[in-house]
Amino acid sequence: MNGSLVQQLPAWGAVAALAVLVLVALSGAAADGLVTARAEGRRGGGFAPVAETARLLRQRPRGTVAADTLLRRVGVVGLPVAAALKVAVLPVGAWVVSDLAVGLVWFNTMDVMVWALVWLAGWGPNSVHSLVGGYRFLALALAYELPLMFALTAPAVAAGSLRMADIVAAQDGLWFVVWMPVAFLVFCAAVLAFSLQRPFTAPLSPDIAGGVLAELSGVERLLLLAGRYLLLAAGSGFGVALFLGGGAGPVLPGWAWFLAKTLVLFWLLLTVRRRVPALRPEQLMAPAWVVGLPLILLQVLVVAVVSVAGKG
């Protein structure tokens, strides 16, 4: 497949892409609930997301004194929206909702927007605990964002394009993960970070009464929790497109391979998340900037040299 063969979906395609994103996120939430239930000796863990959704939909909303309701709701509702906007440029096999020439930049833009949304969700309630959680996320973002930007640069340099379809097409015969392992690992770590998964859960830590979640209830709490899984699902899809060949694979159609790879990476990230402890932002800054950043810069240099040599 090459970029020119990617077709934009008709009007209903956006709804279909959103439905697929939700289904991938729900599968991960169900699997996560099942594993948690088994660890705690409970039954019916796979239905935990359904039970929690029903509970939060019935829960009466609560608020704090002098809360900025508008900003809080923008932050909470914005997380699922950001995840949906991310997948708008994601080629699912031979189909894409919007084939932007700067699709990779669009993905990074939505990631930066998540900074503002999480901070607004912490600022809006006018609560010390939620505000500290919002600022913790900003500190966390400082640790992961620069390495992530260079991790995104590596496949763009190799493909000579910022269009997602071109990046997928450039992996014909050899997936980028094979010769860009550092970029892939840094990208996966960043996906866990911007989706507020361990070890990057300091903004939701119990030591600040749940942080950003402290004052949220009912539908607002549900949307923020759902946004975490949706962002993780969207990030997994981009990991497949950037490093795992997109929809490339034998026998099955491209969209089927893409979804299968996305589910595998999604569940793998959930598994890794369960096996690592939560870390504070200051514990992440030094490894990210002193170890991760030089390694990813070296990775980009290797990719640039190989790309230039190949064209020569």
Coordinates of C-alpha atoms in Angstrom, one line a residue:
M1 CA 0.0 0.0 0.0
N2 CA 1.2 3.5 -0.7
G3 CA -0.1 6.9 0.3
S4 CA -1.9 7.5 -3.0
L5 CA -4.0 4.3 -2.5
V6 CA -5.4 5.5 0.8
Q7 CA -9.0 6.6 0.4
Q8 CA -10.9 9.1 2.5
L9 CA -14.0 7.7 4.1
P10 CA -17.4 9.2 3.3
A11 CA -19.4 11.1 5.9
W12 CA -20.3 8.0 7.9
G13 CA -16.7 7.1 8.1
A14 CA -16.1 9.4 11.0
V15 CA -18.8 7.7 13.0
A16 CA -17.4 4.3 12.1
A17 CA -13.9 5.3 13.2
L18 CA -15.2 6.6 16.5
A19 CA -17.1 3.4 17.0
V20 CA -14.0 1.3 16.4
L21 CA -12.0 3.5 18.9
V22 CA -14.7 3.0 21.5
L23 CA -14.8 -0.7 21.0
V24 CA -11.0 -1.0 21.3
A25 CA -11.1 1.0 24.5
L26 CA -14.0 -1.0 25.9
S27 CA -12.2 -4.3 25.2
G28 CA -9.2 -3.0 27.1
A29 CA -11.3 -1.8 30.0
A30 CA -13.1 -5.1 30.2
A31 CA -9.8 -7.1 30.2
D32 CA -8.4 -4.7 32.8
G33 CA -11.4 -5.2 35.0
L34 CA -11.2 -9.0 34.6
V35 CA -7.5 -9.1 35.6
T36 CA -8.1 -6.9 38.6
A37 CA -11.0 -9.0 39.7
R38 CA -9.0 -12.2 39.5
A39 CA -6.1 -10.6 41.5
E40 CA -8.6 -9.6 44.1
G41 CA -10.5 -12.9 44.1
R42 CA -13.8 -11.4 42.8
R43 CA -16.0 -12.6 40.0
G44 CA -17.5 -10.8 37.0
G45 CA -14.6 -8.5 36.6
G46 CA -15.1 -8.3 32.9
F47 CA -18.4 -6.5 33.5
A48 CA -16.7 -4.0 35.8
P49 CA -16.7 -1.2 33.2
V50 CA -20.5 -1.7 32.6
A51 CA -21.2 -1.7 36.4
E52 CA -19.0 1.4 36.9
T53 CA -20.7 3.2 34.0
A54 CA -24.1 2.4 35.4
R55 CA -23.1 3.6 38.9
L56 CA -21.7 6.9 37.6
L57 CA -24.7 7.6 35.4
R58 CA -26.9 7.3 38.5
Q59 CA -24.6 9.3 40.7
R60 CA -25.8 12.8 41.6
P61 CA -23.3 15.5 40.4
R62 CA -21.5 17.5 43.1
G63 CA -19.6 20.7 43.0
T64 CA -17.3 22.9 45.0
V65 CA -17.7 26.6 46.1
A66 CA -16.8 29.1 43.4
A67 CA -16.0 26.4 40.8
D68 CA -15.4 27.4 37.2
T69 CA -17.9 24.9 35.8
L70 CA -17.3 25.8 32.2
L71 CA -13.5 25.2 32.3
R72 CA -14.0 22.0 34.2
R73 CA -16.4 20.7 31.7
V74 CA -14.2 21.7 28.8
G75 CA -11.3 19.8 30.3
V76 CA -13.3 16.7 31.1
V77 CA -15.3 16.5 27.8
G78 CA -12.2 17.5 25.8
L79 CA -10.2 14.3 26.6
P80 CA -12.5 11.9 24.6
V81 CA -12.8 14.5 21.9
A82 CA -9.0 14.8 21.6
A83 CA -8.8 11.0 21.3
A84 CA -11.4 11.1 18.5
L85 CA -9.5 13.9 16.7
K86 CA -6.3 11.9 16.9
V87 CA -7.7 8.9 15.0
A88 CA -9.2 11.2 12.3
V89 CA -5.8 11.1 10.5
L90 CA -5.1 7.5 11.2
P91 CA -5.1 5.1 8.2
V92 CA -7.0 2.0 9.0
G93 CA -5.9 -0.3 6.3
A94 CA -6.7 1.6 3.0
W95 CA -9.2 4.0 4.7
V96 CA -8.7 7.2 6.6
V97 CA -11.2 9.9 7.8
S98 CA -9.0 12.8 6.8
D99 CA -5.7 12.3 4.8
L100 CA -3.9 15.4 6.0
A101 CA -0.5 16.1 4.6
V102 CA 0.7 17.0 8.1
G103 CA -1.1 14.1 9.9
L104 CA 1.9 13.4 12.2
V105 CA 1.9 17.1 13.3
W106 CA -1.9 16.8 13.9
F107 CA -1.3 13.9 16.3
N108 CA 1.3 15.9 18.2
T109 CA -1.0 18.9 18.3
M110 CA -3.8 16.9 19.9
D111 CA -1.3 15.5 22.4
V112 CA -0.3 19.0 23.5
M113 CA -4.0 19.9 23.7
V114 CA -4.3 17.1 26.3
W115 CA -1.9 19.2 28.5
A116 CA -4.4 22.0 28.6
L117 CA -7.4 19.8 29.0
V118 CA -6.1 17.9 32.0
W119 CA -5.0 21.1 33.6
L120 CA -8.4 22.7 33.1
A121 CA -10.0 19.6 34.6
G122 CA -7.8 20.2 37.7
W123 CA -8.3 24.0 37.7
G124 CA -12.0 24.2 37.2
P125 CA -13.2 22.6 40.5
N126 CA -11.5 25.3 42.6
S127 CA -10.0 22.6 44.8
V128 CA -6.4 22.3 46.1
H129 CA -6.2 18.6 45.4
S130 CA -7.5 18.7 41.8
L131 CA -5.3 21.8 41.1
V132 CA -2.2 20.0 42.4
G133 CA -3.1 17.1 40.1
G134 CA -3.4 19.4 37.1
Y135 CA 0.1 20.9 37.8
R136 CA 1.5 17.5 38.3
F137 CA 0.4 16.6 34.8
L138 CA 2.1 19.6 33.4
A139 CA 5.3 18.6 35.2
L140 CA 4.9 15.1 33.8
A141 CA 4.4 16.5 30.3
L142 CA 7.7 18.3 30.5
A143 CA 9.4 15.0 31.1
Y144 CA 7.9 13.0 28.2
E145 CA 7.0 15.5 25.5
L146 CA 10.4 16.4 24.1
P147 CA 11.5 12.7 23.8
L148 CA 8.1 12.0 22.2
M149 CA 8.6 14.7 19.6
F150 CA 11.9 13.2 18.5
A151 CA 10.4 9.7 18.6
L152 CA 7.8 11.0 16.1
T153 CA 10.6 12.6 14.0
A154 CA 12.3 9.2 13.3
P155 CA 9.6 7.6 11.2
A156 CA 8.9 11.0 9.5
V157 CA 12.5 11.3 8.4
A158 CA 12.6 7.7 7.2
A159 CA 9.5 8.2 5.1
G160 CA 10.4 11.7 4.0
S161 CA 6.8 12.8 4.8
L162 CA 4.5 13.9 7.6
R163 CA 1.5 12.2 6.0
M164 CA 0.5 9.1 8.0
A165 CA -0.3 7.1 4.8
D166 CA 3.2 7.7 3.4
I167 CA 4.8 6.6 6.7
V168 CA 2.8 3.4 6.6
A169 CA 3.8 2.8 2.9
A170 CA 7.5 3.4 3.7
Q171 CA 7.4 0.3 5.9
D172 CA 6.7 -2.0 3.0
G173 CA 9.1 -5.0 3.5
L174 CA 10.5 -3.8 6.8
W175 CA 8.6 -2.4 9.7
F176 CA 10.2 0.7 11.4
V177 CA 10.2 -1.0 14.8
V178 CA 13.0 -3.3 13.6
W179 CA 15.5 -0.5 13.1
M180 CA 13.9 2.1 15.4
P181 CA 13.4 0.2 18.6
V182 CA 14.4 3.2 20.8
A183 CA 11.8 5.4 19.1
F184 CA 9.2 2.8 19.5
L185 CA 9.8 2.3 23.2
V186 CA 9.9 6.0 23.8
F187 CA 6.6 6.4 21.9
C188 CA 5.0 3.6 23.9
A189 CA 6.1 5.3 27.2
A190 CA 4.6 8.6 26.0
V191 CA 1.3 6.9 25.1
L192 CA 1.1 5.7 28.7
A193 CA 1.9 9.2 29.9
F194 CA -0.6 11.2 28.0
S195 CA -3.3 8.6 28.8
L196 CA -2.6 8.9 32.5
Q197 CA -1.6 5.2 33.0
R198 CA 1.0 3.9 35.3
P199 CA 3.7 4.7 36.0
F200 CA 2.5 8.2 35.0
T201 CA -0.5 8.4 37.4
A202 CA 0.8 11.1 39.7
P203 CA -1.9 13.5 38.7
L204 CA -4.5 11.0 40.0
S205 CA -2.5 9.9 43.0
P206 CA -4.2 8.9 46.3
D207 CA -1.8 11.2 48.3
I208 CA -3.8 14.1 46.8
A209 CA -7.2 12.5 47.2
G210 CA -7.3 11.4 43.6
G211 CA -5.9 14.7 42.2
V212 CA -7.7 15.6 39.0
L213 CA -10.5 13.1 39.8
A214 CA -10.9 14.4 43.4
E215 CA -13.9 16.6 42.8
L216 CA -15.4 14.9 39.7
S217 CA -18.6 12.8 40.0
G218 CA -21.3 11.3 37.8
V219 CA -21.0 11.8 34.1
E220 CA -18.0 14.1 34.3
R221 CA -15.9 11.4 36.2
L222 CA -17.1 8.8 33.7
L223 CA -15.9 11.0 30.7
L224 CA -12.5 11.5 32.2
L225 CA -12.0 7.8 33.0
A226 CA -13.2 6.9 29.5
G227 CA -10.9 9.5 28.0
R228 CA -7.9 7.7 29.5
Y229 CA -8.8 4.5 27.8
L230 CA -9.7 6.2 24.5
L231 CA -6.4 8.1 24.5
L232 CA -4.6 4.8 25.1
A233 CA -6.5 3.2 22.3
A234 CA -5.7 6.1 19.9
G235 CA -2.0 6.0 20.9
S236 CA -1.9 2.2 20.2
G237 CA -3.3 2.8 16.8
F238 CA -0.6 5.4 16.0
G239 CA 2.0 3.0 17.3
V240 CA 0.8 0.4 14.8
A241 CA 0.8 3.0 11.9
L242 CA 4.2 4.5 12.8
F243 CA 6.2 1.4 13.7
L244 CA 4.3 -1.8 13.0
G245 CA 3.5 -1.5 9.3
G246 CA -0.1 -0.3 9.6
G247 CA -2.4 -2.8 7.9
A248 CA 0.4 -4.9 6.3
G249 CA -0.1 -8.6 6.6
P250 CA -0.9 -11.8 4.7
V251 CA -4.4 -13.1 3.7
L252 CA -6.6 -10.8 5.8
P253 CA -7.6 -7.3 4.6
G254 CA -5.6 -4.3 5.7
W255 CA -8.2 -3.0 8.2
A256 CA -8.4 -6.4 9.9
W257 CA -4.6 -6.5 10.4
F258 CA -4.6 -2.9 11.6
L259 CA -7.2 -3.6 14.3
A260 CA -5.5 -6.9 15.3
K261 CA -2.2 -5.2 15.8
T262 CA -3.8 -2.3 17.6
L263 CA -5.6 -4.6 20.1
V264 CA -2.3 -6.5 20.7
L265 CA -0.4 -3.3 21.4
F266 CA -3.2 -1.9 23.5
W267 CA -3.3 -5.0 25.7
L268 CA 0.5 -5.2 25.9
L269 CA 0.6 -1.6 27.2
L270 CA -2.1 -2.4 29.8
T271 CA 0.0 -5.4 30.9
V272 CA 3.1 -3.4 31.2
R273 CA 1.2 -0.7 33.1
R274 CA 0.1 -3.2 35.7
R275 CA 3.7 -4.4 36.3
V276 CA 5.4 -1.0 37.0
P277 CA 5.0 1.2 40.1
A278 CA 3.7 4.8 39.9
L279 CA 6.4 7.4 39.8
R280 CA 6.4 11.1 40.7
P281 CA 7.2 13.7 38.0
E282 CA 10.6 14.5 39.6
Q283 CA 11.5 10.8 39.5
L284 CA 10.8 10.8 35.7
M285 CA 12.5 14.0 34.7
A286 CA 16.1 12.7 35.0
P287 CA 15.6 9.4 33.3
A288 CA 13.6 11.1 30.5
W289 CA 16.1 13.9 29.8
V290 CA 19.4 12.4 30.8
V291 CA 18.9 8.9 29.4
G292 CA 15.9 8.9 27.1
L293 CA 16.5 12.1 25.2
P294 CA 20.2 11.4 24.2
L295 CA 19.2 7.9 23.1
I296 CA 16.3 9.1 21.0
L297 CA 18.5 11.8 19.4
L298 CA 21.0 9.1 18.6
Q299 CA 18.2 7.0 17.1
V300 CA 17.1 10.0 14.9
L301 CA 20.7 10.5 13.8
V302 CA 21.0 6.8 12.7
V303 CA 17.7 7.1 10.8
A304 CA 18.8 10.3 9.1
V305 CA 22.2 8.8 8.0
V306 CA 20.5 5.6 6.7
S307 CA 17.9 7.5 4.9
V308 CA 20.4 9.9 3.2
A309 CA 22.7 6.9 2.3
G310 CA 19.8 5.0 0.8
K311 CA 18.8 7.9 -1.4
G312 CA 22.4 8.4 -2.4

